[in-house]
Amino acid sequence: MKLTRTLLGATAVAALTAGAAWAEPALIYDLGGKFDKSFNEMAYTGAMRWAEETGMEFRDIELQSETQREQAIRRFAEAGYNPVVMTGFSMATPLEVVAADYPDTTFVIIDGVVDLPNVRSVLFAEQEGSYLVGMAAGLATESNTVSFVGGMDVPLIRAFACGYAQGAHAANADINVIVNYTGTTPAAWNDPVRGSEITAAQISQGSDVVFAAAGGTGVGVLQRAVDDGILSIGVDSNQNYLHPGQVLTSMMKRVDNAVFDAFTAGPEMETGVHVMNLQSGGVGWALDENNDALITQEMRDALAAAEASIASGELAVHDYRSDNTCPYSVE
């Protein structure tokens, strides 16, 4: 395994200008940390796969506060790292400022859009993957009540919730879907205690399957599900292994592929908006030895049929972001 040069905290930002090699790629993680077992960790996984396959190095940094966003992007660009990849929609505003100042540097933002010629904006059809795990939840529930714990209450996470509700309703006409969000600030991504509390409240309302789309907060959601004897659904990375036999499945969001592809393409990559959907392998659901016994043949057949219909365009999954509404009563 190749070693990456990892920098942490405010000291790291100040040190970014020292000793950089031209055209090494760099990766900036969103708040919540590199090892959040979810979104950021998938980015790290993609970067490490690139490093292992090429024998090359990359530089990465974990932000400690909102104020470091622009500073980290700018220091990486000044130091000659190229491309500079970052995770999270909150990076869009600082990137728009910095990218204009460094037209010869290629930047990649995952989950955000910056309309500049030297920026690749990578988006995902999260609603499609969420539809599939919603179907699984609708088929697995015994109480006809399932739930969703989102992180920060933003359109992106509402897209997860709406797709999940649509899939649950498609599988079970009698389903009730409870939806809550952890907060309205970036702190919502890293509050497992609050995630656990919300899940407990949902369980008291009858939920026996809970889907967490909340970054590091989701660790608390999945743990509460185990403690109270219900099923959970992981997000972004395959979280089935966290609680074998008790995580029904995970909604896979292939952030690792987005980072790997960007690092591989290098500074000359095609920029503009790139959407990773079910058809292109950008989203999906996880089946492995940890949840094999939980996924019945009925579920497998239903999910396979839905995957084919979504990929062909026959089945349209509503994207909350298209009109800021959800037809499936999850507001």
Short mmCIF file of C-alpha atoms in Angstrom, two decimals:
data_model
loop_
_atom_site.label_atom_id
_atom_site.label_comp_id
_atom_site.label_asym_id
_atom_site.label_seq_id
_atom_site.Cartn_x
_atom_site.Cartn_y
_atom_site.Cartn_z
CA MET A 1 0.00 0.00 0.00
CA LYS A 2 1.34 3.39 -0.98
CA LEU A 3 1.46 6.05 1.66
CA THR A 4 -0.37 9.33 1.21
CA ARG A 5 0.86 12.54 2.70
CA THR A 6 -1.95 13.55 4.99
CA LEU A 7 -2.31 16.92 6.66
CA LEU A 8 -4.68 17.75 9.48
CA GLY A 9 -6.14 20.94 10.88
CA ALA A 10 -5.11 24.57 10.73
CA THR A 11 -1.41 23.76 10.83
CA ALA A 12 -1.89 21.69 7.71
CA VAL A 13 -3.40 24.53 5.73
CA ALA A 14 -0.42 26.71 6.52
CA ALA A 15 1.95 23.93 5.49
CA LEU A 16 0.44 23.19 2.10
CA THR A 17 2.85 25.43 0.24
CA ALA A 18 5.90 23.49 1.40
CA GLY A 19 7.54 20.97 -0.90
CA ALA A 20 4.72 20.23 -3.32
CA ALA A 21 5.41 18.24 -6.46
CA TRP A 22 3.93 19.61 -9.65
CA ALA A 23 0.76 17.86 -10.84
CA GLU A 24 0.21 15.69 -7.80
CA PRO A 25 -3.53 15.54 -7.14
CA ALA A 26 -5.06 16.74 -3.90
CA LEU A 27 -8.24 15.88 -2.03
CA ILE A 28 -10.18 18.02 0.44
CA TYR A 29 -12.71 16.23 2.66
CA ASP A 30 -15.88 17.89 3.86
CA LEU A 31 -16.59 18.33 7.56
CA GLY A 32 -17.24 15.01 9.24
CA GLY A 33 -13.76 13.64 8.65
CA LYS A 34 -11.95 11.28 6.33
CA PHE A 35 -13.03 8.20 8.26
CA ASP A 36 -16.74 8.96 8.62
CA LYS A 37 -17.52 5.42 7.33
CA SER A 38 -19.64 7.11 4.66
CA PHE A 39 -19.29 9.93 2.11
CA ASN A 40 -15.79 11.21 2.87
CA GLU A 41 -14.41 7.73 3.40
CA MET A 42 -15.64 6.72 -0.05
CA ALA A 43 -13.62 9.63 -1.48
CA TYR A 44 -10.55 8.44 0.40
CA THR A 45 -11.12 4.89 -0.87
CA GLY A 46 -11.09 6.11 -4.45
CA ALA A 47 -7.93 8.12 -3.91
CA MET A 48 -6.17 5.17 -2.28
CA ARG A 49 -7.19 2.86 -5.12
CA TRP A 50 -5.59 5.32 -7.56
CA ALA A 51 -2.43 5.52 -5.43
CA GLU A 52 -2.14 1.74 -5.18
CA GLU A 53 -2.67 1.20 -8.91
CA THR A 54 -0.30 3.95 -10.07
CA GLY A 55 2.32 3.97 -7.32
CA MET A 56 1.87 7.74 -7.10
CA GLU A 57 1.03 9.99 -4.18
CA PHE A 58 -1.68 12.49 -3.40
CA ARG A 59 -2.12 15.09 -0.70
CA ASP A 60 -5.29 15.31 1.38
CA ILE A 61 -6.69 17.41 4.21
CA GLU A 62 -9.49 17.18 6.74
CA LEU A 63 -11.16 20.51 7.41
CA GLN A 64 -11.76 21.48 11.00
CA SER A 65 -14.02 24.49 10.42
CA GLU A 66 -16.04 26.36 7.81
CA THR A 67 -13.41 29.09 7.61
CA GLN A 68 -10.82 26.69 6.18
CA ARG A 69 -12.70 25.92 2.98
CA GLU A 70 -11.44 28.71 0.74
CA GLN A 71 -8.05 28.75 2.40
CA ALA A 72 -7.44 25.05 1.74
CA ILE A 73 -8.47 25.25 -1.92
CA ARG A 74 -6.33 28.31 -2.51
CA ARG A 75 -3.24 26.89 -0.79
CA PHE A 76 -3.42 23.67 -2.79
CA ALA A 77 -3.71 25.65 -6.04
CA GLU A 78 -0.83 27.94 -5.07
CA ALA A 79 1.33 24.93 -4.26
CA GLY A 80 0.80 23.46 -7.73
CA TYR A 81 -1.43 20.48 -6.94
CA ASN A 82 -3.51 19.55 -9.97
CA PRO A 83 -6.26 18.44 -10.03
CA VAL A 84 -7.69 19.63 -6.73
CA VAL A 85 -10.72 17.51 -5.78
CA MET A 86 -13.16 18.37 -3.01
CA THR A 87 -16.25 16.77 -1.50
CA GLY A 88 -19.51 18.43 -0.51
CA PHE A 89 -21.84 21.11 -1.85
CA SER A 90 -20.57 23.57 0.76
CA MET A 91 -17.33 23.85 -1.22
CA ALA A 92 -19.13 25.44 -4.19
CA THR A 93 -19.05 29.06 -3.04
CA PRO A 94 -15.35 29.16 -2.06
CA LEU A 95 -14.41 27.18 -5.17
CA GLU A 96 -16.14 29.67 -7.43
CA VAL A 97 -13.90 32.36 -5.98
CA VAL A 98 -10.66 30.40 -6.08
CA ALA A 99 -11.06 28.64 -9.43
CA ALA A 100 -11.39 31.95 -11.22
CA ASP A 101 -8.02 32.99 -9.80
CA TYR A 102 -6.24 29.81 -10.99
CA PRO A 103 -7.40 29.15 -14.57
CA ASP A 104 -4.52 26.71 -15.18
CA THR A 105 -5.57 24.45 -12.29
CA THR A 106 -8.33 21.89 -12.77
CA PHE A 107 -10.75 21.56 -9.88
CA VAL A 108 -13.36 18.88 -9.15
CA ILE A 109 -16.30 19.35 -6.82
CA ILE A 110 -18.41 16.37 -5.80
CA ASP A 111 -22.07 17.16 -4.99
CA GLY A 112 -21.86 20.78 -6.13
CA VAL A 113 -21.90 22.80 -9.35
CA VAL A 114 -19.48 25.58 -10.27
CA ASP A 115 -19.89 26.89 -13.81
CA LEU A 116 -16.30 27.70 -14.73
CA PRO A 117 -14.23 26.22 -17.57
CA ASN A 118 -11.63 24.66 -15.26
CA VAL A 119 -14.13 22.90 -12.96
CA ARG A 120 -15.65 19.43 -13.20
CA SER A 121 -18.89 19.26 -11.20
CA VAL A 122 -19.83 15.69 -10.28
CA LEU A 123 -23.44 15.02 -9.31
CA PHE A 124 -25.23 11.78 -8.46
CA ALA A 125 -28.77 10.52 -9.00
CA GLU A 126 -29.13 9.75 -5.30
CA GLN A 127 -32.89 9.46 -5.69
CA GLU A 128 -32.45 6.35 -7.87
CA GLY A 129 -30.35 4.45 -5.35
CA SER A 130 -32.63 5.60 -2.54
CA TYR A 131 -35.65 4.28 -4.44
CA LEU A 132 -34.10 0.82 -4.48
CA VAL A 133 -33.36 0.71 -0.75
CA GLY A 134 -36.82 2.16 -0.12
CA MET A 135 -38.27 -0.81 -1.95
CA ALA A 136 -36.19 -3.12 0.22
CA ALA A 137 -37.46 -1.36 3.34
CA GLY A 138 -41.07 -1.55 2.15
CA LEU A 139 -40.74 -5.29 1.60
CA ALA A 140 -38.87 -5.96 4.85
CA THR A 141 -41.05 -3.99 7.28
CA GLU A 142 -43.41 -5.85 9.55
CA SER A 143 -44.98 -2.72 11.06
CA ASN A 144 -45.68 -0.94 7.75
CA THR A 145 -43.70 1.99 9.13
CA VAL A 146 -40.18 2.86 8.03
CA SER A 147 -38.10 5.97 8.61
CA PHE A 148 -35.34 8.20 7.32
CA VAL A 149 -32.73 10.23 9.23
CA GLY A 150 -31.10 12.91 7.12
CA GLY A 151 -28.11 15.00 8.01
CA MET A 152 -28.25 18.68 7.10
CA ASP A 153 -31.71 19.68 5.85
CA VAL A 154 -30.83 20.65 2.27
CA PRO A 155 -32.30 19.73 -1.15
CA LEU A 156 -29.63 17.07 -1.70
CA ILE A 157 -30.67 15.12 1.40
CA ARG A 158 -34.36 15.68 0.67
CA ALA A 159 -33.68 13.97 -2.67
CA PHE A 160 -32.52 10.91 -0.73
CA ALA A 161 -35.64 11.03 1.44
CA CYS A 162 -38.05 11.45 -1.45
CA GLY A 163 -36.53 8.63 -3.51
CA TYR A 164 -36.65 6.38 -0.45
CA ALA A 165 -40.30 7.19 0.13
CA GLN A 166 -41.19 6.59 -3.52
CA GLY A 167 -39.53 3.19 -3.46
CA ALA A 168 -41.17 2.24 -0.17
CA HIS A 169 -44.61 3.18 -1.52
CA ALA A 170 -43.98 1.22 -4.72
CA ALA A 171 -43.26 -1.91 -2.69
CA ASN A 172 -45.92 -1.45 -0.03
CA ALA A 173 -49.08 0.59 -0.61
CA ASP A 174 -49.79 0.69 3.15
CA ILE A 175 -46.41 2.11 4.11
CA ASN A 176 -45.88 5.07 6.44
CA VAL A 177 -42.58 6.90 6.03
CA ILE A 178 -41.26 9.05 8.89
CA VAL A 179 -38.64 11.65 7.93
CA ASN A 180 -36.43 13.75 10.21
CA TYR A 181 -33.25 15.76 9.73
CA THR A 182 -30.42 16.23 12.19
CA GLY A 183 -29.99 19.96 11.76
CA THR A 184 -29.58 22.95 9.45
CA THR A 185 -25.83 23.55 9.80
CA PRO A 186 -22.80 21.45 8.76
CA ALA A 187 -22.59 20.15 12.32
CA ALA A 188 -25.49 17.87 11.34
CA TRP A 189 -23.04 15.58 9.53
CA ASN A 190 -21.11 14.62 12.65
CA ASP A 191 -23.55 14.17 15.53
CA PRO A 192 -24.08 10.44 16.17
CA VAL A 193 -25.68 11.13 19.56
CA ARG A 194 -28.39 13.24 17.93
CA GLY A 195 -28.79 10.63 15.22
CA SER A 196 -29.39 8.00 17.89
CA GLU A 197 -31.96 10.18 19.65
CA ILE A 198 -33.91 10.81 16.44
CA THR A 199 -33.89 7.11 15.61
CA ALA A 200 -35.20 6.23 19.07
CA ALA A 201 -38.10 8.65 18.56
CA GLN A 202 -38.88 7.11 15.17
CA ILE A 203 -38.83 3.62 16.67
CA SER A 204 -41.32 4.78 19.30
CA GLN A 205 -43.59 5.74 16.39
CA GLY A 206 -43.40 2.23 14.97
CA SER A 207 -40.47 2.30 12.57
CA ASP A 208 -38.76 -1.05 12.13
CA VAL A 209 -36.44 -0.07 9.25
CA VAL A 210 -34.41 3.17 9.28
CA PHE A 211 -32.35 4.67 6.45
CA ALA A 212 -29.57 7.06 7.47
CA ALA A 213 -28.23 9.61 4.99
CA ALA A 214 -26.31 11.71 7.46
CA GLY A 215 -22.57 11.20 7.13
CA GLY A 216 -20.89 10.47 10.46
CA THR A 217 -24.21 11.02 12.24
CA GLY A 218 -25.41 7.81 10.63
CA VAL A 219 -23.12 5.76 12.86
CA GLY A 220 -25.39 6.65 15.76
CA VAL A 221 -28.48 5.80 13.73
CA LEU A 222 -27.22 2.35 12.85
CA GLN A 223 -26.13 1.68 16.43
CA ARG A 224 -29.52 2.68 17.85
CA ALA A 225 -31.21 0.37 15.35
CA VAL A 226 -29.08 -2.52 16.64
CA ASP A 227 -29.73 -1.62 20.26
CA ASP A 228 -33.50 -1.51 19.73
CA GLY A 229 -33.69 -4.54 17.47
CA ILE A 230 -34.73 -3.01 14.15
CA LEU A 231 -33.13 -3.04 10.71
CA SER A 232 -31.11 -0.17 9.31
CA ILE A 233 -29.90 0.94 5.89
CA GLY A 234 -26.46 2.47 5.38
CA VAL A 235 -25.44 5.12 2.88
CA ASP A 236 -22.68 6.13 0.45
CA SER A 237 -20.24 3.34 1.32
CA ASN A 238 -21.18 -0.27 1.95
CA GLN A 239 -21.96 -0.13 5.68
CA ASN A 240 -23.33 -3.67 5.89
CA TYR A 241 -20.20 -4.79 7.75
CA LEU A 242 -20.78 -2.40 10.64
CA HIS A 243 -23.53 -4.63 12.05
CA PRO A 244 -23.63 -7.92 10.12
CA GLY A 245 -27.11 -9.37 9.87
CA GLN A 246 -28.75 -6.19 11.09
CA VAL A 247 -28.05 -3.71 8.28
CA LEU A 248 -30.62 -4.57 5.61
CA THR A 249 -28.52 -3.02 2.83
CA SER A 250 -26.63 0.18 1.96
CA MET A 251 -27.38 2.78 -0.68
CA MET A 252 -24.13 2.93 -2.60
CA LYS A 253 -22.99 6.30 -3.90
CA ARG A 254 -19.79 5.73 -5.83
CA VAL A 255 -17.86 8.78 -4.71
CA ASP A 256 -14.80 6.53 -4.87
CA ASN A 257 -15.24 6.19 -8.63
CA ALA A 258 -15.62 9.94 -9.03
CA VAL A 259 -12.32 10.58 -7.23
CA PHE A 260 -10.52 7.72 -8.96
CA ASP A 261 -11.68 8.92 -12.37
CA ALA A 262 -10.63 12.50 -11.66
CA PHE A 263 -7.18 11.51 -10.41
CA THR A 264 -6.72 9.18 -13.38
CA ALA A 265 -7.78 11.78 -15.96
CA GLY A 266 -5.52 14.38 -14.39
CA PRO A 267 -5.38 18.10 -15.19
CA GLU A 268 -6.52 17.56 -18.79
CA MET A 269 -9.82 15.96 -17.79
CA GLU A 270 -13.12 16.95 -19.37
CA THR A 271 -14.77 19.60 -17.23
CA GLY A 272 -18.41 20.64 -16.93
CA VAL A 273 -21.25 18.81 -15.19
CA HIS A 274 -21.01 15.00 -14.93
CA VAL A 275 -23.99 13.07 -13.57
CA MET A 276 -23.44 9.57 -12.18
CA ASN A 277 -26.68 7.61 -12.13
CA LEU A 278 -27.85 4.02 -11.81
CA GLN A 279 -27.25 3.25 -15.48
CA SER A 280 -23.64 4.43 -15.30
CA GLY A 281 -22.97 2.60 -12.03
CA GLY A 282 -22.94 5.76 -9.95
CA VAL A 283 -25.53 4.55 -7.43
CA GLY A 284 -26.95 1.22 -6.35
CA TRP A 285 -27.49 -1.06 -3.36
CA ALA A 286 -25.16 -3.43 -1.54
CA LEU A 287 -25.48 -7.20 -1.26
CA ASP A 288 -22.76 -9.24 0.44
CA GLU A 289 -22.22 -11.93 3.04
CA ASN A 290 -23.25 -9.52 5.81
CA ASN A 291 -26.83 -9.06 4.57
CA ASP A 292 -27.36 -12.03 2.24
CA ALA A 293 -29.72 -13.75 4.66
CA LEU A 294 -31.85 -10.60 5.01
CA ILE A 295 -32.53 -10.11 1.31
CA THR A 296 -35.27 -12.52 0.29
CA GLN A 297 -35.75 -13.78 -3.26
CA GLU A 298 -38.83 -11.56 -3.49
CA MET A 299 -36.67 -8.53 -2.70
CA ARG A 300 -33.98 -9.55 -5.18
CA ASP A 301 -36.51 -9.99 -7.97
CA ALA A 302 -38.26 -6.71 -7.20
CA LEU A 303 -35.02 -4.75 -7.00
CA ALA A 304 -33.68 -6.30 -10.20
CA ALA A 305 -36.87 -5.37 -12.04
CA ALA A 306 -36.75 -1.82 -10.68
CA GLU A 307 -33.08 -1.45 -11.63
CA ALA A 308 -33.85 -2.48 -15.20
CA SER A 309 -36.81 -0.10 -15.42
CA ILE A 310 -34.84 2.85 -14.03
CA ALA A 311 -31.83 2.19 -16.24
CA SER A 312 -34.01 1.97 -19.36
CA GLY A 313 -35.90 5.14 -18.52
CA GLU A 314 -39.21 3.33 -18.17
CA LEU A 315 -39.36 4.19 -14.46
CA ALA A 316 -38.71 7.80 -13.47
CA VAL A 317 -37.70 8.44 -9.89
CA HIS A 318 -38.68 11.93 -8.77
CA ASP A 319 -35.76 14.21 -7.98
CA TYR A 320 -36.69 16.63 -5.20
CA ARG A 321 -34.12 19.10 -6.54
CA SER A 322 -36.01 19.46 -9.82
CA ASP A 323 -38.93 21.34 -8.26
CA ASN A 324 -38.34 21.36 -4.48
CA THR A 325 -41.33 19.11 -3.92
CA CYS A 326 -41.90 15.46 -3.09
CA PRO A 327 -45.13 13.71 -4.15
CA TYR A 328 -44.69 11.11 -1.44
CA SER A 329 -45.54 13.13 1.68
CA VAL A 330 -42.15 13.30 3.35
CA GLU A 331 -42.01 17.07 3.99
#
